[in-house]
Amino acid sequence: MAATGRPSLFLDACRRRPTPRPPVWFMRQAGRYMKDYRDLRAKHSILELAKTPELACAVTLQPVRRFGFDAAILFSDILLPLEPMGARLRFAPAPIIDNPVRSARDAARLRPCAPREDLSRVLKAVSLLRRELGQTPLIGFVGAPFTLASYLIEGGPSKDFVRTKAFMNAEPAAWAGLMRRLAKMGADYLTAQVEAGCQAVQIFDSWAGALSPAQYRGKVLPYSRALVAGAQKSGAPIIHFGTGTAGFLRDFASAGSDAVGVDWRVDLAQAFKTCRGQAVQGNLDPAVLAGPLPALKKAAAEILRTGRGRRGFIFNLGHGVLPQTPEANVLAAVELVRSAGRP
Amino acid sequence: MAATGRPSLFLDACRRRPTPRPPVWFMRQAGRYMKDYRDLRAKHSILELAKTPELACAVTLQPVRRFGFDAAILFSDILLPLEPMGARLRFAPAPIIDNPVRSARDAARLRPCAPREDLSRVLKAVSLLRRELGQTPLIGFVGAPFTLASYLIEGGPSKDFVRTKAFMNAEPAAWAGLMRRLAKMGADYLTAQVEAGCQAVQIFDSWAGALSPAQYRGKVLPYSRALVAGAQKSGAPIIHFGTGTAGFLRDFASAGSDAVGVDWRVDLAQAFKTCRGQAVQGNLDPAVLAGPLPALKKAAAEILRTGRGRRGFIFNLGHGVLPQTPEANVLAAVELVRSAGRP
């Protein structure tokens, strides 16, 4: 089992089946920290990479082949489905939406997204990857309703989310409508990705940490729950990831995913307690991954120690790989996790 | 007591004595959201305002006189003590340190700070304010060792704190030395502020939320504890504030302050449980304060409901007032808290 088990380690862990060691993959494992990626980016924009099936496929494969991750995650961007909905998206280099949603009328003007037509190039990349990856599972993904709504309303990254929170409070019906549509889009899109060949999916609520527990519970959780329920029909395991969720992890977990992704601000042992019955994914600090090797090894070993003997543990970072991360550090971390299964 | 109690409401709450209603003050209550402040800023830089006793005094008084806050907080900046230590500080408009600490040698070159000489203009502002404020208590403050060390090392605000965490891990002895010196400076500076006329002090660990529970416990808490212990000799109550502390609030509280300041990401009822025996300050979301009035009133009422009947509750925001906040919203929030004491 230990020798031939690798291809299903990740899926087994998602389903809380026993595994000889935890599987390992990293958010943003394909990205600027890799020379191979920078070489491609010198010739193509992010949107070109994401929308050209052969390029998205090549970028997705780079870290899997180089570092031996136990799962591939499709190279794409959570904002892609917002384009067919009507958002004018560009990267400069941070994502900017030139026609943000600032009123109930703006929100009403958004079009539905039909992933099979509107995102066919992404789905094409998935089917190419399915052939290339062999036994290595492929993870599809979508942005959670809150994180996508924030981008639509703020028009780009934000620090304080003042506009998003004002919209949520001043236009409760429009907010509910927007969140429902984003949840529906998310479920449809994840289902289409699974049908195209993804064996697991992750929901990114990267900005959930801007919220209070009450805001999360009242204005966000119902729609994340609807997204999870909708995507569950695909049969693929669902990982629900958020940063800054320490204050409302029980609510976050109650969205009902198979696995819960936590960041380094959450005590991992506490996360296992809070998310009883669900797999847990996390939670190495990406800044530690980018830093000196001895501290990286110590932190990774501590995470492995906490996860040891638990069903449903997936080794990952607490957020994406930082661009300044040395490739040697990624290799060292992956090696450490892989060696955890050896006698 | 209810009628004449107002002047000591804040200090009583810090000491967990019963109060007829919670006291209210806001972090960054003097600032850009006020027209009076913007008028002064049009003529003077931030550093001029902070270093000219009469101006610092005038700015500090503006919100107290306009909104009737139960405490004044000295207008200053947490980075001021870093200048006499050797940091070349400017605001552009975010704070920038042109000679960041990037090595153990850089750290060793920092000079000790003697607050009575090096920060005499700040202390002069405190004594001016003591006379102007009458019965309204004045809060002095200092940056916590971690937040100050981060500024010194990053050279300005940061998102990922990669340099700070690398320094902390690669140079453990230099990190310990730097943190010890910042804790010593903090205790000396808070003591000098109390001697000059402050009746309470707040320690700002605004960036603590970048840390994992283990990082906080191992690399930060001992020095925050030393700072609290050193400042306690002044006899003034100490508020220890941090954002993003939900994942390690018990450790954060164990630094030993009289009151613990939490942000909106922490469930307030949970904070009272976790910080048993300490006063709790918080935790309205500044984005909600800046937003539509009905939602602001609802959120403030919920906080008041949670705090009702508890000793040692101080109504505040979870972080500073945002520049886009309407003055009318601040007035409404303060009025709501004040009316909580009326029969």
PDB file of C-alpha atoms in Angstrom, chain A residues 159-162 165-167 169-170 209-213 215 217 244 246-248 264-267 285-288 290-292 295-296 322 324, chain B residues 159-162 165-167 169-170 209-213 215 217 244 246-248 264-267 285-288 290-292 295-296 322 324:
ATOM      1  CA  LYS A 159      -7.667  46.210   2.869  1.00  0.00           C
ATOM      2  CA  ASP A 160     -10.782  47.187   4.762  1.00  0.00           C
ATOM      3  CA  PHE A 161     -13.642  45.981   2.528  1.00  0.00           C
ATOM      4  CA  VAL A 162     -15.608  49.117   3.322  1.00  0.00           C
ATOM      5  CA  LYS A 165     -19.572  45.644   3.841  1.00  0.00           C
ATOM      6  CA  ALA A 166     -21.568  48.795   3.019  1.00  0.00           C
ATOM      7  CA  PHE A 167     -23.199  46.973   0.070  1.00  0.00           C
ATOM      8  CA  ASN A 169     -25.653  46.129   4.818  1.00  0.00           C
ATOM      9  CA  ALA A 170     -27.271  48.814   2.668  1.00  0.00           C
ATOM     10  CA  GLY A 209     -10.812  36.755   7.340  1.00  0.00           C
ATOM     11  CA  ALA A 210     -12.051  40.298   6.832  1.00  0.00           C
ATOM     12  CA  LEU A 211     -15.332  39.320   8.456  1.00  0.00           C
ATOM     13  CA  SER A 212     -16.587  39.169  12.013  1.00  0.00           C
ATOM     14  CA  PRO A 213     -18.113  35.872  13.173  1.00  0.00           C
ATOM     15  CA  GLN A 215     -20.995  38.855   9.491  1.00  0.00           C
ATOM     16  CA  ARG A 217     -22.677  33.592   9.844  1.00  0.00           C
ATOM     17  CA  GLY A 244      -8.155  34.383   8.983  1.00  0.00           C
ATOM     18  CA  ALA A 246      -9.706  31.363  13.553  1.00  0.00           C
ATOM     19  CA  GLY A 247     -12.548  33.395  15.079  1.00  0.00           C
ATOM     20  CA  PHE A 248     -15.346  31.496  13.313  1.00  0.00           C
ATOM     21  CA  TRP A 264      -1.105  29.240  10.051  1.00  0.00           C
ATOM     22  CA  ARG A 265      -3.025  31.570  12.364  1.00  0.00           C
ATOM     23  CA  VAL A 266      -5.095  28.581  13.456  1.00  0.00           C
ATOM     24  CA  ASP A 267      -3.664  26.063  15.876  1.00  0.00           C
ATOM     25  CA  ASP A 285       3.202  29.714   7.008  1.00  0.00           C
ATOM     26  CA  PRO A 286       4.273  30.650   3.444  1.00  0.00           C
ATOM     27  CA  ALA A 287       6.690  33.169   4.972  1.00  0.00           C
ATOM     28  CA  VAL A 288       8.360  30.289   6.834  1.00  0.00           C
ATOM     29  CA  ALA A 290      10.303  31.259   2.036  1.00  0.00           C
ATOM     30  CA  GLY A 291      12.702  31.630   4.961  1.00  0.00           C
ATOM     31  CA  PRO A 292      15.733  29.849   6.417  1.00  0.00           C
ATOM     32  CA  ALA A 295      13.120  26.924  10.793  1.00  0.00           C
ATOM     33  CA  LEU A 296      11.156  25.655   7.805  1.00  0.00           C
ATOM     34  CA  LEU A 322       5.211  33.489  -2.090  1.00  0.00           C
ATOM     35  CA  GLN A 324      10.412  34.986  -3.327  1.00  0.00           C
TER      36      GLN A 324
ATOM     37  CA  LYS B 159       1.754  42.014   3.823  1.00  0.00           C
ATOM     38  CA  ASP B 160       3.608  38.793   4.448  1.00  0.00           C
ATOM     39  CA  PHE B 161       6.326  39.752   6.939  1.00  0.00           C
ATOM     40  CA  VAL B 162       8.797  37.516   5.154  1.00  0.00           C
ATOM     41  CA  LYS B 165      10.032  36.093  10.103  1.00  0.00           C
ATOM     42  CA  ALA B 166      13.307  35.264   8.347  1.00  0.00           C
ATOM     43  CA  PHE B 167      15.197  37.512  10.798  1.00  0.00           C
ATOM     44  CA  ASN B 169      14.357  32.485  12.620  1.00  0.00           C
ATOM     45  CA  ALA B 170      17.806  33.076  11.128  1.00  0.00           C
ATOM     46  CA  GLY B 209      -2.181  38.805  13.514  1.00  0.00           C
ATOM     47  CA  ALA B 210       0.559  37.945  11.021  1.00  0.00           C
ATOM     48  CA  LEU B 211       1.811  35.299  13.440  1.00  0.00           C
ATOM     49  CA  SER B 212       0.965  31.682  14.098  1.00  0.00           C
ATOM     50  CA  PRO B 213       0.118  30.735  17.685  1.00  0.00           C
ATOM     51  CA  GLN B 215       5.395  32.031  16.582  1.00  0.00           C
ATOM     52  CA  ARG B 217       4.199  32.140  21.987  1.00  0.00           C
ATOM     53  CA  GLY B 244      -6.010  39.064  14.234  1.00  0.00           C
ATOM     54  CA  ALA B 246      -8.396  35.059  17.516  1.00  0.00           C
ATOM     55  CA  GLY B 247      -6.101  32.039  17.089  1.00  0.00           C
ATOM     56  CA  PHE B 248      -3.958  32.788  20.166  1.00  0.00           C
ATOM     57  CA  TRP B 264     -14.115  42.328  15.247  1.00  0.00           C
ATOM     58  CA  ARG B 265     -12.783  38.960  14.101  1.00  0.00           C
ATOM     59  CA  VAL B 266     -13.040  37.756  17.688  1.00  0.00           C
ATOM     60  CA  ASP B 267     -16.408  36.821  19.139  1.00  0.00           C
ATOM     61  CA  ASP B 285     -15.686  46.754  12.810  1.00  0.00           C
ATOM     62  CA  PRO B 286     -14.355  50.133  11.560  1.00  0.00           C
ATOM     63  CA  ALA B 287     -15.843  49.297   8.141  1.00  0.00           C
ATOM     64  CA  VAL B 288     -19.248  49.037   9.802  1.00  0.00           C
ATOM     65  CA  ALA B 290     -17.968  53.865   8.124  1.00  0.00           C
ATOM     66  CA  GLY B 291     -21.052  52.268   6.565  1.00  0.00           C
ATOM     67  CA  PRO B 292     -24.820  52.711   6.604  1.00  0.00           C
ATOM     68  CA  ALA B 295     -26.243  48.372  10.312  1.00  0.00           C
ATOM     69  CA  LEU B 296     -23.857  50.421  12.455  1.00  0.00           C
ATOM     70  CA  LEU B 322     -11.119  54.748   8.760  1.00  0.00           C
ATOM     71  CA  GLN B 324     -13.808  57.760   4.947  1.00  0.00           C
TER      72      GLN B 324
END
